[in-house]
Tab-separated table of C-alpha atoms in Angstrom:
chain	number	residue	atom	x	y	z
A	3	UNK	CA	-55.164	131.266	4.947
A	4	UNK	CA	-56.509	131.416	8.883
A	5	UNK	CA	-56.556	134.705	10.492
A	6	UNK	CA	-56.884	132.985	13.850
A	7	UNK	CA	-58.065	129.932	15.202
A	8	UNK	CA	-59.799	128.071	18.244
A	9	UNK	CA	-59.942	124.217	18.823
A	10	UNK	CA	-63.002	123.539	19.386
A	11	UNK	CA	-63.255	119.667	20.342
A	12	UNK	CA	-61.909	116.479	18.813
A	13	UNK	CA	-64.552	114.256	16.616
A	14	UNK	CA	-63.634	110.690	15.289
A	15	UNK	CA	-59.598	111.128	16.078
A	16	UNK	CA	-59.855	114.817	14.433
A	17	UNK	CA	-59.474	118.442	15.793
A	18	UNK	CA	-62.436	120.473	14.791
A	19	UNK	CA	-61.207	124.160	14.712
A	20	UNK	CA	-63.034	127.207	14.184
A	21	UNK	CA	-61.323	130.121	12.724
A	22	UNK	CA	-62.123	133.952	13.589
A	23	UNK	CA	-63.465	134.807	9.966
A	24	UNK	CA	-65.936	132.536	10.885
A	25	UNK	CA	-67.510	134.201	13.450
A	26	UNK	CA	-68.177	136.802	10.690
A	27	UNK	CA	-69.912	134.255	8.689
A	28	UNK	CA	-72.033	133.123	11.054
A	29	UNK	CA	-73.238	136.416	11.695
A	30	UNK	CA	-74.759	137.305	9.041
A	31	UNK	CA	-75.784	133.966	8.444
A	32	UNK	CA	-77.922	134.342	11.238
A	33	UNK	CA	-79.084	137.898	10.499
A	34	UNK	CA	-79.908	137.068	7.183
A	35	UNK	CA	-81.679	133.622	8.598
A	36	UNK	CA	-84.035	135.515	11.458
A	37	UNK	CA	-84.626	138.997	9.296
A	38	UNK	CA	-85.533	137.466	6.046
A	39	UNK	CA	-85.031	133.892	5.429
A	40	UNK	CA	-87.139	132.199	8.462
A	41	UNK	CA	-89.677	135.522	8.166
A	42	UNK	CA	-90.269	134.528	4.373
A	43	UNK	CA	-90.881	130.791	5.016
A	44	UNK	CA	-92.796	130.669	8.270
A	45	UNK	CA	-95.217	134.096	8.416
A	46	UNK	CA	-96.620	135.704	11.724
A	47	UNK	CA	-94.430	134.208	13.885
A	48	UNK	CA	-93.305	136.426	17.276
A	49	UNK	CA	-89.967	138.108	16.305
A	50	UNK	CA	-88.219	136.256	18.961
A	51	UNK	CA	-89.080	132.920	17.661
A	52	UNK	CA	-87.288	133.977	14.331
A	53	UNK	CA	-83.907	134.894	16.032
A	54	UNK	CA	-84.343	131.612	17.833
A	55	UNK	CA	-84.739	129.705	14.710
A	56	UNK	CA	-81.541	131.684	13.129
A	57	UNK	CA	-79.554	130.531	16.019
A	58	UNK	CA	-80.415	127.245	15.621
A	59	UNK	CA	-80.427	127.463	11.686
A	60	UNK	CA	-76.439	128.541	12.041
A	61	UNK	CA	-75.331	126.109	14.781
A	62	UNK	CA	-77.225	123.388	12.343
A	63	UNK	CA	-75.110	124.620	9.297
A	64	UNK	CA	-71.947	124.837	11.361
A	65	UNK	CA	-72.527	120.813	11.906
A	66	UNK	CA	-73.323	120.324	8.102
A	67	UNK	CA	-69.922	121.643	7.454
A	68	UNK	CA	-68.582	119.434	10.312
A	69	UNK	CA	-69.884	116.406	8.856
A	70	UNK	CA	-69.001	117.436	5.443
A	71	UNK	CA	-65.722	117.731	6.485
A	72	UNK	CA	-65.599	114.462	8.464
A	73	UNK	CA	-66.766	112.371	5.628
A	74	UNK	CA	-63.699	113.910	3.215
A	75	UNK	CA	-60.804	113.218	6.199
A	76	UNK	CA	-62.392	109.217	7.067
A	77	UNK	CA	-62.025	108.344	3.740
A	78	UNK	CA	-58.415	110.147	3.282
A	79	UNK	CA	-57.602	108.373	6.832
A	80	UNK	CA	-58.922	105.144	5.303
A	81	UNK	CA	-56.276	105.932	2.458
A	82	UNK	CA	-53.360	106.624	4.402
A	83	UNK	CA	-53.574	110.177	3.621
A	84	UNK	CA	-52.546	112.678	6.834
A	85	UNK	CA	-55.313	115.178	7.965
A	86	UNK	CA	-53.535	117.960	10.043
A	87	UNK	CA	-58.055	118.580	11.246
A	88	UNK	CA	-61.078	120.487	10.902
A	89	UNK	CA	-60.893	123.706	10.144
A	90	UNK	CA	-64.217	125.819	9.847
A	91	UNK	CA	-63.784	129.745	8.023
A	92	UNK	CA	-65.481	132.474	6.673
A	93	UNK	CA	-65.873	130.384	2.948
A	94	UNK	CA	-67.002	127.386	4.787
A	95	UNK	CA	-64.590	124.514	5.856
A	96	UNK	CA	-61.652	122.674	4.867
A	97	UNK	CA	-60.388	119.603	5.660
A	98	UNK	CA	-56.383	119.845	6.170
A	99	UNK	CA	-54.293	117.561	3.947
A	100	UNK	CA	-51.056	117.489	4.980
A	101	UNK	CA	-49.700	115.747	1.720
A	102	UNK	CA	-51.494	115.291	-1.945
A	103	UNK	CA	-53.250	112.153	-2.526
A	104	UNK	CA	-50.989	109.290	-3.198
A	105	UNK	CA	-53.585	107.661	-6.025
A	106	UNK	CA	-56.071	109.059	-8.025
A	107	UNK	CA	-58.889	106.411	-6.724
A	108	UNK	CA	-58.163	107.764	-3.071
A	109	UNK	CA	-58.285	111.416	-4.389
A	110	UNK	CA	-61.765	110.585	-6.335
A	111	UNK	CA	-63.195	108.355	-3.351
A	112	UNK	CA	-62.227	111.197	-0.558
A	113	UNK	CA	-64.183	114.081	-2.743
A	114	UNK	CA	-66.884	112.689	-3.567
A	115	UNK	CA	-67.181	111.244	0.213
A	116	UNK	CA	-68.334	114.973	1.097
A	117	UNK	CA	-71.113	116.147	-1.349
A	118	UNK	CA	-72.839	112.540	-0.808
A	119	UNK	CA	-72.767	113.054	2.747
A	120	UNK	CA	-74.126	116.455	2.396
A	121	UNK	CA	-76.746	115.338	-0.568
A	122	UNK	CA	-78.097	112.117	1.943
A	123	UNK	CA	-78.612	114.509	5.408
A	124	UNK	CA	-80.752	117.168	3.076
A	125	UNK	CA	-82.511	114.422	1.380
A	126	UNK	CA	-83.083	112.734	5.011
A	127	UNK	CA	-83.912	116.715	6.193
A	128	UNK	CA	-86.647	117.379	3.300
A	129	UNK	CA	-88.132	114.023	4.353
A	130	UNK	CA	-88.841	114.544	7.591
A	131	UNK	CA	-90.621	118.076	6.711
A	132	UNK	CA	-92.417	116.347	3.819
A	133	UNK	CA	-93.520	113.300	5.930
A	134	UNK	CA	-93.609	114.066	9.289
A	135	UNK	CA	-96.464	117.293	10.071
A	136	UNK	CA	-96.292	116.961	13.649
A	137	UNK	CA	-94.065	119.312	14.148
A	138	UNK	CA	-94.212	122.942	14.878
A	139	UNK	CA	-93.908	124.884	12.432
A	140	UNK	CA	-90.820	126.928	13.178
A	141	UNK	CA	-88.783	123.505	13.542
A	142	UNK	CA	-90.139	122.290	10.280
A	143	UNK	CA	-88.807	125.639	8.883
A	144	UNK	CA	-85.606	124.797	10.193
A	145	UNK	CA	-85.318	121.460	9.041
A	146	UNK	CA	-86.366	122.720	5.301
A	147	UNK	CA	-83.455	125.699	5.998
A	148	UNK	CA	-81.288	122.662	6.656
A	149	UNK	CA	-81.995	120.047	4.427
A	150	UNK	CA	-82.288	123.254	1.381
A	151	UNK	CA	-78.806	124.226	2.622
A	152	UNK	CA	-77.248	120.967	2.284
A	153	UNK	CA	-78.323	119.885	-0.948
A	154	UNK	CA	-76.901	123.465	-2.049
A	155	UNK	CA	-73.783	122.525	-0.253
A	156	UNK	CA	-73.093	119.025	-2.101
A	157	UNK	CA	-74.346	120.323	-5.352
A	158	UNK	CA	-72.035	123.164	-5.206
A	159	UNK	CA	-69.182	121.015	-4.494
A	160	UNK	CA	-69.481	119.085	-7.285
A	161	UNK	CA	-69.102	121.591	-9.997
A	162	UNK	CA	-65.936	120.395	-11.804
A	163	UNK	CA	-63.656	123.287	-10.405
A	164	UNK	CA	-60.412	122.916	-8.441
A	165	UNK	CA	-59.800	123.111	-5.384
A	166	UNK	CA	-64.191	122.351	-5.134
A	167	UNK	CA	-64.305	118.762	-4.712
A	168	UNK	CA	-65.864	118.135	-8.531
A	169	UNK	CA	-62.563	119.813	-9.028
A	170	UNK	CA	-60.534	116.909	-7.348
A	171	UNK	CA	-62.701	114.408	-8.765
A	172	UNK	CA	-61.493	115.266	-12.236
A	173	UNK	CA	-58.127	115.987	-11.316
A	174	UNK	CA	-58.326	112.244	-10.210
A	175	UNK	CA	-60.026	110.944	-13.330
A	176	UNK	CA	-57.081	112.754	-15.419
A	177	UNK	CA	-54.284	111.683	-13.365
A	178	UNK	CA	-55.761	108.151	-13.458
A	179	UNK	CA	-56.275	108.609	-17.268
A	180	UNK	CA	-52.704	110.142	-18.418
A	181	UNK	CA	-50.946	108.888	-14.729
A	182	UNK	CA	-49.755	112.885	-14.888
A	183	UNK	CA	-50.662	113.945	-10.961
A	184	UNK	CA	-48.940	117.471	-12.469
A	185	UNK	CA	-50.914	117.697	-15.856
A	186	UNK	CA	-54.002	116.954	-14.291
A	187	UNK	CA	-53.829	119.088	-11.701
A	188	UNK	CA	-52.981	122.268	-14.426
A	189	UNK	CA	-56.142	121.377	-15.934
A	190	UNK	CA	-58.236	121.328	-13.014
A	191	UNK	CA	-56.896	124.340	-11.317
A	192	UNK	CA	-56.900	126.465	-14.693
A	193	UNK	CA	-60.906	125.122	-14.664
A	194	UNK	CA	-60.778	126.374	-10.943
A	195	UNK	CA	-58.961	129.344	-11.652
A	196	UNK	CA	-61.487	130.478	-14.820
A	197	UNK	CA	-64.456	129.755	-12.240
A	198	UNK	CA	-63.401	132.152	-9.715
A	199	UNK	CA	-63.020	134.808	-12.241
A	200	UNK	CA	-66.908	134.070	-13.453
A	201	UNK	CA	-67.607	134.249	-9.920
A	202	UNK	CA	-65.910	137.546	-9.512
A	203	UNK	CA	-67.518	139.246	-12.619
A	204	UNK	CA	-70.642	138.000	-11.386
A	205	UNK	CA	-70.249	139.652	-8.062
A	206	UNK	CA	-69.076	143.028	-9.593
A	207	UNK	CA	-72.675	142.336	-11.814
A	208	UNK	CA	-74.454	141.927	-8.833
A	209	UNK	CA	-73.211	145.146	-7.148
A	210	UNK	CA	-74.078	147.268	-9.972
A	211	UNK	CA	-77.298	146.642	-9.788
A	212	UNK	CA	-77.516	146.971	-6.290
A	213	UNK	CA	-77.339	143.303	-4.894
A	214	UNK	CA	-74.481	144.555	-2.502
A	215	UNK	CA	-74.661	141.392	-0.088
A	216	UNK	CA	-74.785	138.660	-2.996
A	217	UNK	CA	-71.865	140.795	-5.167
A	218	UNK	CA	-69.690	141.059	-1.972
A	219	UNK	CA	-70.105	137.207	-1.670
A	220	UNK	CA	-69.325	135.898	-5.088
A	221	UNK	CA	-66.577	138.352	-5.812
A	222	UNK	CA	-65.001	137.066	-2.421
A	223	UNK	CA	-65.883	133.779	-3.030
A	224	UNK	CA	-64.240	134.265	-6.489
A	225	UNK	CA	-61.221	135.506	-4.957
A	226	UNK	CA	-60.314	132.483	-2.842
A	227	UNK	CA	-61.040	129.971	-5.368
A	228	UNK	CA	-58.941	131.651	-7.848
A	229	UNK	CA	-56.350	132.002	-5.413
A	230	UNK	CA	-57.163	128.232	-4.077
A	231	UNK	CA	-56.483	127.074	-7.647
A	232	UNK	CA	-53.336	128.947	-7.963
A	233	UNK	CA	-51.984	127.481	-4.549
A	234	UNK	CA	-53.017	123.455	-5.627
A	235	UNK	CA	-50.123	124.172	-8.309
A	236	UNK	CA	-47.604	125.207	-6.236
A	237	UNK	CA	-48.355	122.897	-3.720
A	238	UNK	CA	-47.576	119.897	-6.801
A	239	UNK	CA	-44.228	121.999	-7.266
A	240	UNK	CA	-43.487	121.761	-3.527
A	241	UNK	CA	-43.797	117.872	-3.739
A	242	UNK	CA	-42.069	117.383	-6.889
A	243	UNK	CA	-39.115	119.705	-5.706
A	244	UNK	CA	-38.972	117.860	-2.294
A	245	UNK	CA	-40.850	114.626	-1.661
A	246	UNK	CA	-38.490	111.541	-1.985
A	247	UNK	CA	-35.352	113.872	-1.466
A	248	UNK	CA	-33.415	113.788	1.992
A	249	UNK	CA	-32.326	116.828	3.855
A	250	UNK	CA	-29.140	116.823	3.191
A	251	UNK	CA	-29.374	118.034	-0.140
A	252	UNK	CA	-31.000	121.175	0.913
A	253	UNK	CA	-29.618	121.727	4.145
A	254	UNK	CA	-26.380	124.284	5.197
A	255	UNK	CA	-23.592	122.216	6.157
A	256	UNK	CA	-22.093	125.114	7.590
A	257	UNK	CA	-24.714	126.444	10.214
A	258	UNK	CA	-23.920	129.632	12.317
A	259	UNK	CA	-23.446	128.296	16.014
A	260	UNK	CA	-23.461	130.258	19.122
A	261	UNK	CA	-21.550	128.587	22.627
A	262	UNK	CA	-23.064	128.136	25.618
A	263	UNK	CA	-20.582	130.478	27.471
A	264	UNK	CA	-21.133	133.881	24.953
A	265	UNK	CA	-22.456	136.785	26.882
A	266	UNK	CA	-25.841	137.641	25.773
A	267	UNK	CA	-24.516	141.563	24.738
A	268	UNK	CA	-22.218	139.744	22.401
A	269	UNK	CA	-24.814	137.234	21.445
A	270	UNK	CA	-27.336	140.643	20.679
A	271	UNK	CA	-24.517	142.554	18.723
A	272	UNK	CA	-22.359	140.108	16.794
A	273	UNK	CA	-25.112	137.000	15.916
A	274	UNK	CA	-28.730	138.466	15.739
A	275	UNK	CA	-28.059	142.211	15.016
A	276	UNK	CA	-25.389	140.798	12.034
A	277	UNK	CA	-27.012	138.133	10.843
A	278	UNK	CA	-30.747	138.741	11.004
A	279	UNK	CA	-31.909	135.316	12.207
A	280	UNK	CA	-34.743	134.784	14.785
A	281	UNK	CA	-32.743	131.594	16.221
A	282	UNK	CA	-29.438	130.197	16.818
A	283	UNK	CA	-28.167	126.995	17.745
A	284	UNK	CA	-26.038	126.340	20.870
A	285	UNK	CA	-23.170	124.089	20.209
A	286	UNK	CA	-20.365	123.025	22.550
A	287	UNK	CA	-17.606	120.162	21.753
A	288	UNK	CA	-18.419	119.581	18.457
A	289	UNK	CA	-21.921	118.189	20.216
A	290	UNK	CA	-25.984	120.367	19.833
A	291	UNK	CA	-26.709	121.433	23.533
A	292	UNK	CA	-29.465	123.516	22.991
A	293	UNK	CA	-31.134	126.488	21.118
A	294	UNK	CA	-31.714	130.123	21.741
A	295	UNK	CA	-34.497	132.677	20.157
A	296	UNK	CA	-34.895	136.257	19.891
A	297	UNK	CA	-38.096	135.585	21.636
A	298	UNK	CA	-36.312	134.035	24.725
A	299	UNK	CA	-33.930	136.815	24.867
A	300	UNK	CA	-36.570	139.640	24.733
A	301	UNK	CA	-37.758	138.437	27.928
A	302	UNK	CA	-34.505	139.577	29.419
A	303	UNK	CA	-34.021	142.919	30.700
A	304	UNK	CA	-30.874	144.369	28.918
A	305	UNK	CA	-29.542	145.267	32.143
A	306	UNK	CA	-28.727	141.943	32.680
A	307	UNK	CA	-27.224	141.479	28.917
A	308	UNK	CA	-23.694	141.800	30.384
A	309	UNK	CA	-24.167	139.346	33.336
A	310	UNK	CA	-25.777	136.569	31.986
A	311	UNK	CA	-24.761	133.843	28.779
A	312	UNK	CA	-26.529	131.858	26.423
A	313	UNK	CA	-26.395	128.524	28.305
A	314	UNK	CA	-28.241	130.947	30.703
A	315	UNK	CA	-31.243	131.233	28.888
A	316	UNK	CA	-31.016	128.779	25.696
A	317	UNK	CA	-33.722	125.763	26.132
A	318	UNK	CA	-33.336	122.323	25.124
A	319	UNK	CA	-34.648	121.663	21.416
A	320	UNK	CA	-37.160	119.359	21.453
A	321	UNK	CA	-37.130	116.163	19.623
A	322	UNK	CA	-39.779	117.339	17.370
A	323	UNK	CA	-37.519	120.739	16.557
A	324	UNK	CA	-34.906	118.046	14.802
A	325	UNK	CA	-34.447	116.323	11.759
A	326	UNK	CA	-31.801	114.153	10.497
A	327	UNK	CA	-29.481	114.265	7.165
A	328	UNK	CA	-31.528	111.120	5.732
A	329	UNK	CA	-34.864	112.727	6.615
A	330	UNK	CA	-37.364	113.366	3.429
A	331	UNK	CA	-37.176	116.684	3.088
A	332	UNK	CA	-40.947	117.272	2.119
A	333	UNK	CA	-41.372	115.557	5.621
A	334	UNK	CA	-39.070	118.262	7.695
A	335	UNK	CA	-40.903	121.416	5.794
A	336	UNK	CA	-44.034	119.994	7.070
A	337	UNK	CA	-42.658	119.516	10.537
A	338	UNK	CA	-41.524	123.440	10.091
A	339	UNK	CA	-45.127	124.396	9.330
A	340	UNK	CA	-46.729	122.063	11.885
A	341	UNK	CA	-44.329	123.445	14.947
A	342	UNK	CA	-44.376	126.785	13.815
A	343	UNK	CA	-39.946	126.789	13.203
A	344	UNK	CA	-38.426	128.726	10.619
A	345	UNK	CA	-35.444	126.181	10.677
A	346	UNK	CA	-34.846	122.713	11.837
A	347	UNK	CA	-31.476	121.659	13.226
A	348	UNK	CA	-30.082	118.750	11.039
A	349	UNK	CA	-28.371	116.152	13.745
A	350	UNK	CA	-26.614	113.146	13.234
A	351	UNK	CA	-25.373	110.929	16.204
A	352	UNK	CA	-26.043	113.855	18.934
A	353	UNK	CA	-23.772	116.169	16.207
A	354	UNK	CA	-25.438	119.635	14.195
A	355	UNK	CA	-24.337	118.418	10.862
A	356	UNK	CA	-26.265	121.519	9.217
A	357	UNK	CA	-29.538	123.573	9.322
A	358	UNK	CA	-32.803	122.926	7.385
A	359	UNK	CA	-34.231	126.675	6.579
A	360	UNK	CA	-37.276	127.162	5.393
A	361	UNK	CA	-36.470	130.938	3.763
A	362	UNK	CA	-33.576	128.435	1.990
A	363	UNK	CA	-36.188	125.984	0.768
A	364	UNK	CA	-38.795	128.918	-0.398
A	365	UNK	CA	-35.807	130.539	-2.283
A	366	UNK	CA	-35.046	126.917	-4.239
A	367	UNK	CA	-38.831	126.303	-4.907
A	368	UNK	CA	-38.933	130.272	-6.364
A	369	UNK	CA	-35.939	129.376	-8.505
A	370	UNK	CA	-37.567	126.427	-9.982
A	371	UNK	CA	-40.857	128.477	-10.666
A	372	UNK	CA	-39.005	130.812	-12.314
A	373	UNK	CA	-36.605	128.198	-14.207
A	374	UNK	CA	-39.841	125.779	-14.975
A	375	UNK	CA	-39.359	122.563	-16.526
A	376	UNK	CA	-35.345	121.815	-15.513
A	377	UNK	CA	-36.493	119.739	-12.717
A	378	UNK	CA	-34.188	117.040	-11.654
A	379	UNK	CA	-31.083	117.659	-13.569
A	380	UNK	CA	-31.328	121.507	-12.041
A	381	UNK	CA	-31.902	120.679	-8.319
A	382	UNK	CA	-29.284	117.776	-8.624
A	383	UNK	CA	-26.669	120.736	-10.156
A	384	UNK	CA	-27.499	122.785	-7.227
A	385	UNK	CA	-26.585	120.736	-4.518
């Protein structure tokens, strides 16, 4: 989803992040804000006071989203729901649930906790330009760019279209309806999904008639939500598949091991050429010692491949590179994506008991897309 982020700065226990695409946003948010937007609103002004007022007018927006954002993860926190942060990107921002919503009042109460915050700062914007005319002009052009932009922000966000939070909000009132988390969220992500495809024949309408920079927007725009609406029901298939299940059922009890004393020619030739892994795990008496990466070895010069061993280079695996056989497993794939492992050693009592993959876990979830509806009785036959 992120091409590549910066933190930015922590805000109420949260890491605000900014993402590269962003940077493109903002660009020709502000190019758009000091050539024709600020221009339009606020005549005869010195050209340098407009590209002033776009850099503020972006740097304003950017905290719009921020707050947005903030309101949606204080009221998940407030429900127990995990928020991984902040992210901002090209489409605007997202706040990062690490786990659906556990009830649908949370769900409803956490969406529509954005679009009032955003719907109360433009209202409290407009006001000030409407009441207050002591201002200059270009910062009461701002504050109307501001105020304008946030209304259009929580209004936008309500329309009833998954993942758009009017999209969770009726996701929630179905699931609290027909208590069906998985039926409601097919009918708000086929909603979502339709959407995006209005938005994208929109855009392709646009550019025809030579609106390039609003077609390019809505067809993109289109794109991710359809794609957005598509990933909300497969991330319901992860949790079905795995929440509430422990490791063991999905891990190998038979992991390849490497000892501390191989040489690291043998280690290059017989484990990662042959078996194609990134990582192996280190064992010695029957205990987990450590773990060694391709990435560790490539900072070895082969010259030294016949001279040193793996307990030469192998590092310690943290505690947070572990799981254990009674772990849920819904809880270990999220530890994969949050440390960045494609595996997790499975330990019990100091022991490797097995390995937690996550190309093992993508290949069950693919089987169970492709089998549909044998849900339980399937995964319980396959392990």
């Amino acid at each position: 989803m992120f091409l590549y982020r910066v933190k930015l700065f922590t805000l109420a226990g949260f890491t605000i992040s900014v993402d590269a695409s962003w940077l493109i946003f903002a660009a020709l948010i502000g190019w758009t804000l000091g050539a024709g937007v600020f221009p339009a609103i606020a005549p005869f002004l010195p050209a340098e006071v407009y590209w002033w007022m776009a850099v503020v007018g972006t740097l304003g927006l950017f905290l719009s989203i921020v707050l947005h954002e903030l309101a949606h993860a204080l009221v998940a926190r407030r429900f127990g729901m995990p928020i991984r942060g902040i992210t901002l990107f090209i489409f605007g921002g997202v706040a990062e649930l690490q786990r659906e919503p556990t009830s649908p009042g949370g769900e409803f109460l956490m969406a529509i906790a954005g679009p009032l915050l955003s719907l109360a700062l433009g209202t409290a914007l407009l006001a000030i330009v409407i009441l207050d005319g002591a201002l200059p002009v270009p910062a009461l052009a701002v504050l109307w760019y501001l105020g304008y932009i946030n209304w259009l922000l929580g209004l936008f966000n309500l329309i009833p279209a998954f993942p758009l939070d009017g999209g969770r909000m009726l996701r929630a009132a179905l699931w609290g309806w027909k208590q069906d988390l998985r039926w409601a969220t097919n009918i708000a992500a086929g909603i979502g999904a339709g959407f995006g495809i209005l938005l994208i024949l929109g855009g392709v309408y646009e550019f025809a008639i030579g609106h390039f920079v609003g077609g390019v927007w809505l067809f993109l725009i289109g794109i991710f939500l359809h794609g957005a609406a598509g990933a909300g029901r497969q991330q319901i298939m992860v949790e079905e598949t795995f929440a509430g299940r422990p490791v063991v059922a999905f891990m190998n009890p038979q992991p390849i091991t490497v000892p501390p004393d191989l040489p690291l020619r043998r280690l290059v030739e017989d484990f990662f050429y042959r078996h194609h892994h990134k990582a192996f795990p280190v064992e010695e008496h029957d205990n987990l010692v450590g773990c060694v990466t391709a990435a560790r070895l490539r900072r070895i010069e082969p010259a030294l491949w016949d001279t040193l061993n793996v307990r030469d280079i192998m590092d310690r695996c943290p505690p947070q590179s572990l799981t254990s056989p009674a772990a849920d497993a819904l809880d270990a794939l999220l530890q994969m994506q949050r440390n960045g492992y494609g595996w997790l050693p499975v330990v019990a009592d100091g022991r490797l008991v097995g390995i937690l993959s996550l190309s093992d876990m993508l290949h069950i979830l693919s089987l169970r897309l492709e089998y549909g509806e044998h849900r339980r009785g399937w995964l319980q036959h396959q392990h």
